[in-house]
């Protein structure tokens, strides 16, 4: 087999191999045949080298995800830009976790700096499942691919992709981009199209000129959560395919909140249910009218938490208050949610809009880079954990949606709302 050096010219990872990047080992440039067994094992652990070695990435994981993972491993080689040392270290750790499971080798000595750094990164993933690690790896590669393909980080306003339906309205004014859920007759329940539109709107807002991004709702509700009719039309692959697709949409949707780089503010104009409550833990600031309520009837629907709430809620309000919400579906008033740290401040409904927007306009005049950088410092060290939590929650929900408890929940939502999931069994 030919050495790797000859193929390095065009790709960003030639820089990876030539730079003083902490994972770099000069040995990688030597032909494979000349490598020791240890070096070959190390190469196998290096995500960039696996396809070249033709290694099978083993493990008892699910087939679909395994295929995506293999694709991501190949895709990584095509990136045009070097993603930087921190990201490469993440890729290394996720690859090891995905293929070998939790770190199972002795910690290298203090002076073995390179291997110790790699070991630390792998070990930091703790008991993250192989499947979640694969998922995170795939997500990270797809994000890197998308950003290396995007023509310009500062796309002009006119090039922005507008939402596909009127159910989402995006406006930019006074340094604030506002994403408004606009389905008041259905209490702003989120259709599948709306999930996609919110994803696109957040991606556009992350690159536009605005300093602050706001999510709010039209009418008397902030949002009644997932539109329960989302599951009514089954695709050709049946319930399993429906659950698989929904889990992907959910994961992508929540990832956008995790990764959002600017101050993200929720203007909660009324009651909030389900996923519109759980993602609040990923916002920087949450302002609520005193009319708002917050509840997550997951157990009632045979479902389980999403939006990273299994991690953020216990952190924000303590495990017992979080359990009351996430396990028992306890509804909080705005004041209670504020006392528990989920809401930043509550305003009287009569002055809510006026007070909140005046305040946001003032904040939007602050130096935008300072706000971005401060947010990065506050949030970045948790991002990897949040992605792992999101992947796990989505994967658990995918199974929940096929469970008897979800198909025939003991506590039905209002009878007018036909729960989609029963149609799975049709
Ligand atoms: C594709 C990706 C999927 C990712 C899924 C991620 C997992 C997410 C989980 C959740 O979000 S769980 C929470 C789901 N939401 C609910 O269970 C709320 C159900 N709705 C209600 O309980 C009530 O409607 C309400 C919100 C408390 C409001 O009650 P109210 O009496 O004030 O109004 P209604 O007359 O009931 O509603 C008006 C109108 O709106 C329709 N509607 C409300 N919520 C939903 C909803 N979530 N899905 C679909 N439709 C909803 C309701 O049916 C009424 O419609 P019409 O009868 O007027 O046609």
mmCIF file of N, CA and C in Angstrom, residues 125-244:
data_model
loop_
_atom_site.group_PDB
_atom_site.id
_atom_site.type_symbol
_atom_site.label_atom_id
_atom_site.label_comp_id
_atom_site.label_asym_id
_atom_site.label_seq_id
_atom_site.Cartn_x
_atom_site.Cartn_y
_atom_site.Cartn_z
ATOM 1 N N UNK A 125 -15.151 11.365 27.458
ATOM 2 C CA UNK A 125 -16.477 10.982 26.960
ATOM 3 C C UNK A 125 -17.176 9.995 27.895
ATOM 4 N N UNK A 126 -16.448 9.546 28.916
ATOM 5 C CA UNK A 126 -17.058 8.722 29.951
ATOM 6 C C UNK A 126 -17.751 7.510 29.384
ATOM 7 N N UNK A 127 -19.003 7.307 29.809
ATOM 8 C CA UNK A 127 -19.705 6.091 29.398
ATOM 9 C C UNK A 127 -20.647 6.358 28.225
ATOM 10 N N UNK A 128 -20.416 7.418 27.498
ATOM 11 C CA UNK A 128 -21.235 7.701 26.310
ATOM 12 C C UNK A 128 -21.318 6.438 25.445
ATOM 13 N N UNK A 129 -22.540 6.110 25.016
ATOM 14 C CA UNK A 129 -22.696 4.856 24.255
ATOM 15 C C UNK A 129 -22.035 4.973 22.886
ATOM 16 N N UNK A 130 -21.718 3.800 22.322
ATOM 17 C CA UNK A 130 -21.099 3.801 20.986
ATOM 18 C C UNK A 130 -22.030 4.484 19.991
ATOM 19 N N UNK A 131 -23.311 4.225 20.150
ATOM 20 C CA UNK A 131 -24.265 4.789 19.190
ATOM 21 C C UNK A 131 -24.294 6.319 19.274
ATOM 22 N N UNK A 132 -24.316 6.825 20.513
ATOM 23 C CA UNK A 132 -24.345 8.291 20.664
ATOM 24 C C UNK A 132 -23.056 8.908 20.141
ATOM 25 N N UNK A 133 -21.931 8.211 20.375
ATOM 26 C CA UNK A 133 -20.649 8.746 19.882
ATOM 27 C C UNK A 133 -20.652 8.773 18.354
ATOM 28 N N UNK A 134 -21.177 7.703 17.770
ATOM 29 C CA UNK A 134 -21.250 7.669 16.292
ATOM 30 C C UNK A 134 -22.084 8.832 15.785
ATOM 31 N N UNK A 135 -23.216 9.022 16.477
ATOM 32 C CA UNK A 135 -24.121 10.082 16.054
ATOM 33 C C UNK A 135 -23.441 11.443 16.138
ATOM 34 N N UNK A 136 -22.726 11.660 17.254
ATOM 35 C CA UNK A 136 -22.036 12.950 17.427
ATOM 36 C C UNK A 136 -20.966 13.146 16.381
ATOM 37 N N UNK A 137 -20.297 12.053 16.071
ATOM 38 C CA UNK A 137 -19.242 12.119 15.058
ATOM 39 C C UNK A 137 -19.866 12.519 13.718
ATOM 40 N N UNK A 138 -20.976 11.852 13.374
ATOM 41 C CA UNK A 138 -21.659 12.143 12.104
ATOM 42 C C UNK A 138 -22.135 13.597 12.090
ATOM 43 N N UNK A 139 -22.713 14.044 13.199
ATOM 44 C CA UNK A 139 -23.202 15.431 13.276
ATOM 45 C C UNK A 139 -22.064 16.421 13.076
ATOM 46 N N UNK A 140 -20.960 16.145 13.752
ATOM 47 C CA UNK A 140 -19.833 17.070 13.691
ATOM 48 C C UNK A 140 -19.282 17.138 12.268
ATOM 49 N N UNK A 141 -19.124 15.966 11.635
ATOM 50 C CA UNK A 141 -18.602 15.962 10.265
ATOM 51 C C UNK A 141 -19.578 16.678 9.344
ATOM 52 N N UNK A 142 -20.872 16.449 9.551
ATOM 53 C CA UNK A 142 -21.827 17.084 8.631
ATOM 54 C C UNK A 142 -21.821 18.601 8.823
ATOM 55 N N UNK A 143 -21.634 19.026 10.068
ATOM 56 C CA UNK A 143 -21.525 20.468 10.312
ATOM 57 C C UNK A 143 -20.274 21.050 9.642
ATOM 58 N N UNK A 144 -19.174 20.320 9.771
ATOM 59 C CA UNK A 144 -17.928 20.807 9.162
ATOM 60 C C UNK A 144 -18.075 20.862 7.647
ATOM 61 N N UNK A 145 -18.717 19.839 7.083
ATOM 62 C CA UNK A 145 -18.900 19.814 5.623
ATOM 63 C C UNK A 145 -19.765 20.976 5.192
ATOM 64 N N UNK A 146 -20.859 21.198 5.928
ATOM 65 C CA UNK A 146 -21.781 22.274 5.553
ATOM 66 C C UNK A 146 -21.066 23.615 5.599
ATOM 67 N N UNK A 147 -20.281 23.852 6.674
ATOM 68 C CA UNK A 147 -19.668 25.176 6.770
ATOM 69 C C UNK A 147 -18.533 25.316 5.757
ATOM 70 N N UNK A 148 -17.889 24.191 5.383
ATOM 71 C CA UNK A 148 -16.828 24.356 4.389
ATOM 72 C C UNK A 148 -17.411 24.547 2.993
ATOM 73 N N UNK A 149 -18.703 24.172 2.823
ATOM 74 C CA UNK A 149 -19.328 24.369 1.516
ATOM 75 C C UNK A 149 -20.037 25.713 1.389
ATOM 76 N N UNK A 150 -20.410 26.328 2.545
ATOM 77 C CA UNK A 150 -21.190 27.564 2.456
ATOM 78 C C UNK A 150 -20.341 28.652 1.805
ATOM 79 N N UNK A 151 -20.897 29.367 0.806
ATOM 80 C CA UNK A 151 -20.109 30.280 0.013
ATOM 81 C C UNK A 151 -19.496 31.422 0.814
ATOM 82 N N UNK A 152 -20.262 31.997 1.737
ATOM 83 C CA UNK A 152 -19.747 33.110 2.503
ATOM 84 C C UNK A 152 -20.445 33.154 3.840
ATOM 85 N N UNK A 153 -19.689 33.361 4.922
ATOM 86 C CA UNK A 153 -20.333 33.393 6.228
ATOM 87 C C UNK A 153 -21.252 34.598 6.376
ATOM 88 N N UNK A 154 -21.061 35.621 5.569
ATOM 89 C CA UNK A 154 -21.905 36.813 5.673
ATOM 90 C C UNK A 154 -22.839 36.888 4.465
ATOM 91 N N UNK A 155 -23.704 35.906 4.308
ATOM 92 C CA UNK A 155 -24.602 35.913 3.154
ATOM 93 C C UNK A 155 -25.478 37.145 3.196
ATOM 94 N N UNK A 156 -25.624 37.839 2.064
ATOM 95 C CA UNK A 156 -26.459 39.041 2.093
ATOM 96 C C UNK A 156 -27.904 38.706 2.439
ATOM 97 N N UNK A 157 -28.560 39.688 3.018
ATOM 98 C CA UNK A 157 -29.929 39.507 3.488
ATOM 99 C C UNK A 157 -30.824 38.900 2.412
ATOM 100 N N UNK A 158 -30.680 39.403 1.170
ATOM 101 C CA UNK A 158 -31.563 38.970 0.097
ATOM 102 C C UNK A 158 -31.390 37.489 -0.237
ATOM 103 N N UNK A 159 -30.226 36.922 0.074
ATOM 104 C CA UNK A 159 -29.986 35.518 -0.246
ATOM 105 C C UNK A 159 -30.570 34.574 0.795
ATOM 106 N N UNK A 160 -31.043 35.166 1.882
ATOM 107 C CA UNK A 160 -31.558 34.326 2.958
ATOM 108 C C UNK A 160 -32.698 33.446 2.502
ATOM 109 N N UNK A 161 -32.693 32.182 2.963
ATOM 110 C CA UNK A 161 -33.794 31.300 2.638
ATOM 111 C C UNK A 161 -34.979 31.684 3.526
ATOM 112 N N UNK A 162 -36.073 32.038 2.908
ATOM 113 C CA UNK A 162 -37.253 32.400 3.696
ATOM 114 C C UNK A 162 -37.984 31.123 4.106
ATOM 115 N N UNK A 163 -38.711 31.161 5.216
ATOM 116 C CA UNK A 163 -39.457 29.975 5.626
ATOM 117 C C UNK A 163 -40.389 29.492 4.520
ATOM 118 N N UNK A 164 -40.578 28.171 4.482
ATOM 119 C CA UNK A 164 -41.404 27.576 3.429
ATOM 120 C C UNK A 164 -42.880 27.907 3.607
ATOM 121 N N UNK A 165 -43.303 28.095 4.864
ATOM 122 C CA UNK A 165 -44.740 28.345 5.069
ATOM 123 C C UNK A 165 -44.931 29.609 5.886
ATOM 124 N N UNK A 166 -46.206 30.071 5.924
ATOM 125 C CA UNK A 166 -46.507 31.278 6.709
ATOM 126 C C UNK A 166 -46.508 30.998 8.206
ATOM 127 N N UNK A 167 -46.344 29.752 8.559
ATOM 128 C CA UNK A 167 -46.406 29.398 9.979
ATOM 129 C C UNK A 167 -45.186 29.870 10.760
ATOM 130 N N UNK A 168 -44.207 30.360 10.030
ATOM 131 C CA UNK A 168 -43.058 30.955 10.694
ATOM 132 C C UNK A 168 -42.778 32.278 10.002
ATOM 133 N N UNK A 169 -42.590 33.308 10.802
ATOM 134 C CA UNK A 169 -42.296 34.620 10.223
ATOM 135 C C UNK A 169 -40.962 35.098 10.789
ATOM 136 N N UNK A 170 -40.055 35.428 9.884
ATOM 137 C CA UNK A 170 -38.739 35.888 10.344
ATOM 138 C C UNK A 170 -38.547 37.335 9.914
ATOM 139 N N UNK A 171 -38.208 38.182 10.880
ATOM 140 C CA UNK A 171 -37.970 39.599 10.549
ATOM 141 C C UNK A 171 -36.673 40.058 11.206
ATOM 142 N N UNK A 172 -36.064 41.077 10.609
ATOM 143 C CA UNK A 172 -34.846 41.644 11.206
ATOM 144 C C UNK A 172 -34.989 43.148 11.294
ATOM 145 N N UNK A 173 -34.816 43.673 12.481
ATOM 146 C CA UNK A 173 -34.969 45.113 12.683
ATOM 147 C C UNK A 173 -34.210 45.527 13.935
ATOM 148 N N UNK A 174 -33.623 46.701 13.885
ATOM 149 C CA UNK A 174 -32.940 47.241 15.076
ATOM 150 C C UNK A 174 -31.933 46.261 15.677
ATOM 151 N N UNK A 175 -31.229 45.532 14.826
ATOM 152 C CA UNK A 175 -30.216 44.603 15.349
ATOM 153 C C UNK A 175 -30.790 43.354 15.986
ATOM 154 N N UNK A 176 -32.095 43.126 15.779
ATOM 155 C CA UNK A 176 -32.724 41.933 16.376
ATOM 156 C C UNK A 176 -33.381 41.110 15.273
ATOM 157 N N UNK A 177 -33.036 39.843 15.176
ATOM 158 C CA UNK A 177 -33.776 38.946 14.277
ATOM 159 C C UNK A 177 -34.813 38.216 15.112
ATOM 160 N N UNK A 178 -36.062 38.338 14.666
ATOM 161 C CA UNK A 178 -37.151 37.709 15.418
ATOM 162 C C UNK A 178 -37.727 36.544 14.630
ATOM 163 N N UNK A 179 -37.766 35.384 15.265
ATOM 164 C CA UNK A 179 -38.374 34.186 14.655
ATOM 165 C C UNK A 179 -39.689 33.970 15.397
ATOM 166 N N UNK A 180 -40.787 34.137 14.639
ATOM 167 C CA UNK A 180 -42.099 34.105 15.294
ATOM 168 C C UNK A 180 -42.885 32.883 14.853
ATOM 169 N N UNK A 181 -43.294 32.047 15.805
ATOM 170 C CA UNK A 181 -44.170 30.919 15.484
ATOM 171 C C UNK A 181 -45.538 31.533 15.197
ATOM 172 N N UNK A 182 -46.087 31.212 14.042
ATOM 173 C CA UNK A 182 -47.252 31.964 13.589
ATOM 174 C C UNK A 182 -48.397 31.049 13.154
ATOM 175 N N UNK A 183 -48.853 30.253 14.110
ATOM 176 C CA UNK A 183 -49.982 29.357 13.839
ATOM 177 C C UNK A 183 -50.948 29.474 15.010
ATOM 178 N N UNK A 184 -51.405 30.708 15.259
ATOM 179 C CA UNK A 184 -52.136 30.937 16.517
ATOM 180 C C UNK A 184 -53.386 30.074 16.670
ATOM 181 N N UNK A 185 -54.035 29.719 15.559
ATOM 182 C CA UNK A 185 -55.269 28.927 15.714
ATOM 183 C C UNK A 185 -54.971 27.521 16.231
ATOM 184 N N UNK A 186 -53.745 27.080 16.064
ATOM 185 C CA UNK A 186 -53.348 25.755 16.597
ATOM 186 C C UNK A 186 -52.380 25.931 17.764
ATOM 187 N N UNK A 187 -52.463 27.088 18.394
ATOM 188 C CA UNK A 187 -51.614 27.385 19.556
ATOM 189 C C UNK A 187 -50.125 27.249 19.223
ATOM 190 N N UNK A 188 -49.804 27.526 17.954
ATOM 191 C CA UNK A 188 -48.413 27.478 17.476
ATOM 192 C C UNK A 188 -47.775 26.098 17.618
ATOM 193 N N UNK A 189 -48.596 25.058 17.506
ATOM 194 C CA UNK A 189 -48.042 23.686 17.514
ATOM 195 C C UNK A 189 -47.071 23.556 16.335
ATOM 196 N N UNK A 190 -45.980 22.828 16.559
ATOM 197 C CA UNK A 190 -44.901 22.749 15.559
ATOM 198 C C UNK A 190 -45.135 21.624 14.560
ATOM 199 N N UNK A 191 -45.388 21.991 13.325
ATOM 200 C CA UNK A 191 -45.480 20.973 12.273
ATOM 201 C C UNK A 191 -44.065 20.583 11.856
ATOM 202 N N UNK A 192 -43.978 19.476 11.116
ATOM 203 C CA UNK A 192 -42.649 19.042 10.653
ATOM 204 C C UNK A 192 -41.999 20.149 9.827
ATOM 205 N N UNK A 193 -42.794 20.781 8.960
ATOM 206 C CA UNK A 193 -42.252 21.879 8.151
ATOM 207 C C UNK A 193 -41.708 23.002 9.040
ATOM 208 N N UNK A 194 -42.413 23.266 10.132
ATOM 209 C CA UNK A 194 -41.948 24.346 11.017
ATOM 210 C C UNK A 194 -40.605 24.012 11.677
ATOM 211 N N UNK A 195 -40.419 22.723 12.019
ATOM 212 C CA UNK A 195 -39.101 22.356 12.570
ATOM 213 C C UNK A 195 -38.016 22.709 11.550
ATOM 214 N N UNK A 196 -38.274 22.327 10.279
ATOM 215 C CA UNK A 196 -37.266 22.615 9.244
ATOM 216 C C UNK A 196 -37.076 24.119 9.084
ATOM 217 N N UNK A 197 -38.175 24.850 9.136
ATOM 218 C CA UNK A 197 -38.078 26.304 8.958
ATOM 219 C C UNK A 197 -37.337 26.975 10.119
ATOM 220 N N UNK A 198 -37.574 26.474 11.322
ATOM 221 C CA UNK A 198 -36.846 27.054 12.468
ATOM 222 C C UNK A 198 -35.352 26.770 12.324
ATOM 223 N N UNK A 199 -35.027 25.560 11.897
ATOM 224 C CA UNK A 199 -33.610 25.213 11.689
ATOM 225 C C UNK A 199 -32.990 26.207 10.697
ATOM 226 N N UNK A 200 -33.680 26.404 9.549
ATOM 227 C CA UNK A 200 -33.141 27.305 8.516
ATOM 228 C C UNK A 200 -33.047 28.730 9.056
ATOM 229 N N UNK A 201 -34.054 29.145 9.811
ATOM 230 C CA UNK A 201 -34.061 30.519 10.334
ATOM 231 C C UNK A 201 -32.918 30.725 11.329
ATOM 232 N N UNK A 202 -32.675 29.735 12.177
ATOM 233 C CA UNK A 202 -31.580 29.882 13.146
ATOM 234 C C UNK A 202 -30.227 29.895 12.434
ATOM 235 N N UNK A 203 -30.122 29.040 11.412
ATOM 236 C CA UNK A 203 -28.843 29.017 10.682
ATOM 237 C C UNK A 203 -28.592 30.368 10.002
ATOM 238 N N UNK A 204 -29.660 30.932 9.415
ATOM 239 C CA UNK A 204 -29.501 32.237 8.758
ATOM 240 C C UNK A 204 -29.197 33.319 9.801
ATOM 241 N N UNK A 205 -29.916 33.280 10.910
ATOM 242 C CA UNK A 205 -29.718 34.310 11.941
ATOM 243 C C UNK A 205 -28.310 34.251 12.525
ATOM 244 N N UNK A 206 -27.752 33.049 12.568
ATOM 245 C CA UNK A 206 -26.411 32.940 13.153
ATOM 246 C C UNK A 206 -25.386 33.673 12.285
ATOM 247 N N UNK A 207 -25.744 33.884 11.007
ATOM 248 C CA UNK A 207 -24.769 34.530 10.110
ATOM 249 C C UNK A 207 -25.172 35.956 9.736
ATOM 250 N N UNK A 208 -26.349 36.398 10.125
ATOM 251 C CA UNK A 208 -26.778 37.721 9.657
ATOM 252 C C UNK A 208 -26.162 38.836 10.513
ATOM 253 N N UNK A 209 -26.599 40.057 10.236
ATOM 254 C CA UNK A 209 -25.993 41.225 10.879
ATOM 255 C C UNK A 209 -26.507 41.473 12.291
ATOM 256 N N UNK A 210 -27.576 40.782 12.657
ATOM 257 C CA UNK A 210 -28.210 41.110 13.934
ATOM 258 C C UNK A 210 -27.318 40.745 15.120
ATOM 259 N N UNK A 211 -27.578 41.438 16.231
ATOM 260 C CA UNK A 211 -26.791 41.184 17.436
ATOM 261 C C UNK A 211 -27.464 40.140 18.320
ATOM 262 N N UNK A 212 -28.802 40.110 18.260
ATOM 263 C CA UNK A 212 -29.583 39.254 19.163
ATOM 264 C C UNK A 212 -30.638 38.513 18.338
ATOM 265 N N UNK A 213 -30.972 37.308 18.726
ATOM 266 C CA UNK A 213 -32.055 36.572 18.049
ATOM 267 C C UNK A 213 -33.126 36.219 19.079
ATOM 268 N N UNK A 214 -34.376 36.396 18.646
ATOM 269 C CA UNK A 214 -35.503 36.184 19.558
ATOM 270 C C UNK A 214 -36.432 35.121 18.979
ATOM 271 N N UNK A 215 -36.929 34.236 19.845
ATOM 272 C CA UNK A 215 -38.001 33.314 19.442
ATOM 273 C C UNK A 215 -39.242 33.685 20.233
ATOM 274 N N UNK A 216 -40.355 33.848 19.514
ATOM 275 C CA UNK A 216 -41.604 34.170 20.203
ATOM 276 C C UNK A 216 -42.765 33.555 19.443
ATOM 277 N N UNK A 217 -43.994 33.801 19.931
ATOM 278 C CA UNK A 217 -45.170 33.228 19.273
ATOM 279 C C UNK A 217 -46.219 34.282 18.975
ATOM 280 N N UNK A 218 -47.083 33.987 18.017
ATOM 281 C CA UNK A 218 -48.221 34.875 17.720
ATOM 282 C C UNK A 218 -49.435 34.397 18.496
ATOM 283 N N UNK A 219 -50.283 35.351 18.892
ATOM 284 C CA UNK A 219 -51.533 34.968 19.553
ATOM 285 C C UNK A 219 -51.352 34.737 21.041
ATOM 286 N N UNK A 220 -52.234 33.905 21.607
ATOM 287 C CA UNK A 220 -52.249 33.785 23.071
ATOM 288 C C UNK A 220 -51.298 32.713 23.607
ATOM 289 N N UNK A 221 -50.755 31.874 22.737
ATOM 290 C CA UNK A 221 -49.823 30.833 23.185
ATOM 291 C C UNK A 221 -48.415 31.130 22.709
ATOM 292 N N UNK A 222 -47.434 30.672 23.482
ATOM 293 C CA UNK A 222 -46.060 30.669 22.967
ATOM 294 C C UNK A 222 -45.981 29.493 21.992
ATOM 295 N N UNK A 223 -46.304 28.301 22.482
ATOM 296 C CA UNK A 223 -46.274 27.128 21.601
ATOM 297 C C UNK A 223 -46.859 25.930 22.353
ATOM 298 N N UNK A 224 -47.681 25.140 21.653
ATOM 299 C CA UNK A 224 -48.248 23.950 22.312
ATOM 300 C C UNK A 224 -47.431 22.702 22.014
ATOM 301 N N UNK A 225 -46.164 22.894 21.635
ATOM 302 C CA UNK A 225 -45.269 21.737 21.472
ATOM 303 C C UNK A 225 -45.413 21.080 20.120
ATOM 304 N N UNK A 226 -44.990 19.847 20.083
ATOM 305 C CA UNK A 226 -45.047 19.098 18.829
ATOM 306 C C UNK A 226 -46.491 18.989 18.344
ATOM 307 N N UNK A 227 -46.712 19.242 17.062
ATOM 308 C CA UNK A 227 -48.058 19.051 16.517
ATOM 309 C C UNK A 227 -48.351 17.563 16.529
ATOM 310 N N UNK A 228 -49.387 17.214 17.269
ATOM 311 C CA UNK A 228 -49.646 15.791 17.483
ATOM 312 C C UNK A 228 -50.107 15.080 16.212
ATOM 313 N N UNK A 229 -50.356 15.856 15.182
ATOM 314 C CA UNK A 229 -50.721 15.189 13.920
ATOM 315 C C UNK A 229 -49.489 14.947 13.031
ATOM 316 N N UNK A 230 -48.317 15.303 13.547
ATOM 317 C CA UNK A 230 -47.111 15.093 12.727
ATOM 318 C C UNK A 230 -46.924 13.633 12.331
ATOM 319 N N UNK A 231 -47.436 12.754 13.160
ATOM 320 C CA UNK A 231 -47.179 11.334 12.904
ATOM 321 C C UNK A 231 -48.311 10.649 12.142
ATOM 322 N N UNK A 232 -49.269 11.441 11.651
ATOM 323 C CA UNK A 232 -50.443 10.758 11.090
ATOM 324 C C UNK A 232 -50.213 10.156 9.704
ATOM 325 N N UNK A 233 -49.326 10.739 8.919
ATOM 326 C CA UNK A 233 -49.106 10.175 7.583
ATOM 327 C C UNK A 233 -47.843 9.333 7.590
ATOM 328 N N UNK A 234 -48.036 8.046 7.474
ATOM 329 C CA UNK A 234 -46.879 7.152 7.545
ATOM 330 C C UNK A 234 -46.134 7.087 6.224
ATOM 331 N N UNK A 235 -44.810 7.136 6.272
ATOM 332 C CA UNK A 235 -44.047 6.957 5.026
ATOM 333 C C UNK A 235 -44.035 5.485 4.622
ATOM 334 N N UNK A 236 -43.454 5.199 3.468
ATOM 335 C CA UNK A 236 -43.440 3.828 2.953
ATOM 336 C C UNK A 236 -42.829 2.841 3.948
ATOM 337 N N UNK A 237 -41.827 3.270 4.667
ATOM 338 C CA UNK A 237 -41.154 2.355 5.603
ATOM 339 C C UNK A 237 -41.942 2.076 6.883
ATOM 340 N N UNK A 238 -43.137 2.652 7.000
ATOM 341 C CA UNK A 238 -43.976 2.371 8.170
ATOM 342 C C UNK A 238 -43.531 3.120 9.415
ATOM 343 N N UNK A 239 -44.048 2.671 10.577
ATOM 344 C CA UNK A 239 -43.770 3.370 11.834
ATOM 345 C C UNK A 239 -42.288 3.515 12.126
ATOM 346 N N UNK A 240 -41.522 2.468 11.822
ATOM 347 C CA UNK A 240 -40.078 2.537 12.142
ATOM 348 C C UNK A 240 -39.416 3.674 11.369
ATOM 349 N N UNK A 241 -39.793 3.775 10.097
ATOM 350 C CA UNK A 241 -39.204 4.823 9.272
ATOM 351 C C UNK A 241 -39.662 6.208 9.765
ATOM 352 N N UNK A 242 -40.935 6.280 10.140
ATOM 353 C CA UNK A 242 -41.471 7.534 10.683
ATOM 354 C C UNK A 242 -40.690 7.943 11.945
ATOM 355 N N UNK A 243 -40.477 6.964 12.818
ATOM 356 C CA UNK A 243 -39.759 7.260 14.064
ATOM 357 C C UNK A 243 -38.312 7.658 13.763
ATOM 358 N N UNK A 244 -37.709 6.963 12.819
ATOM 359 C CA UNK A 244 -36.314 7.279 12.474
ATOM 360 C C UNK A 244 -36.209 8.718 11.956
#
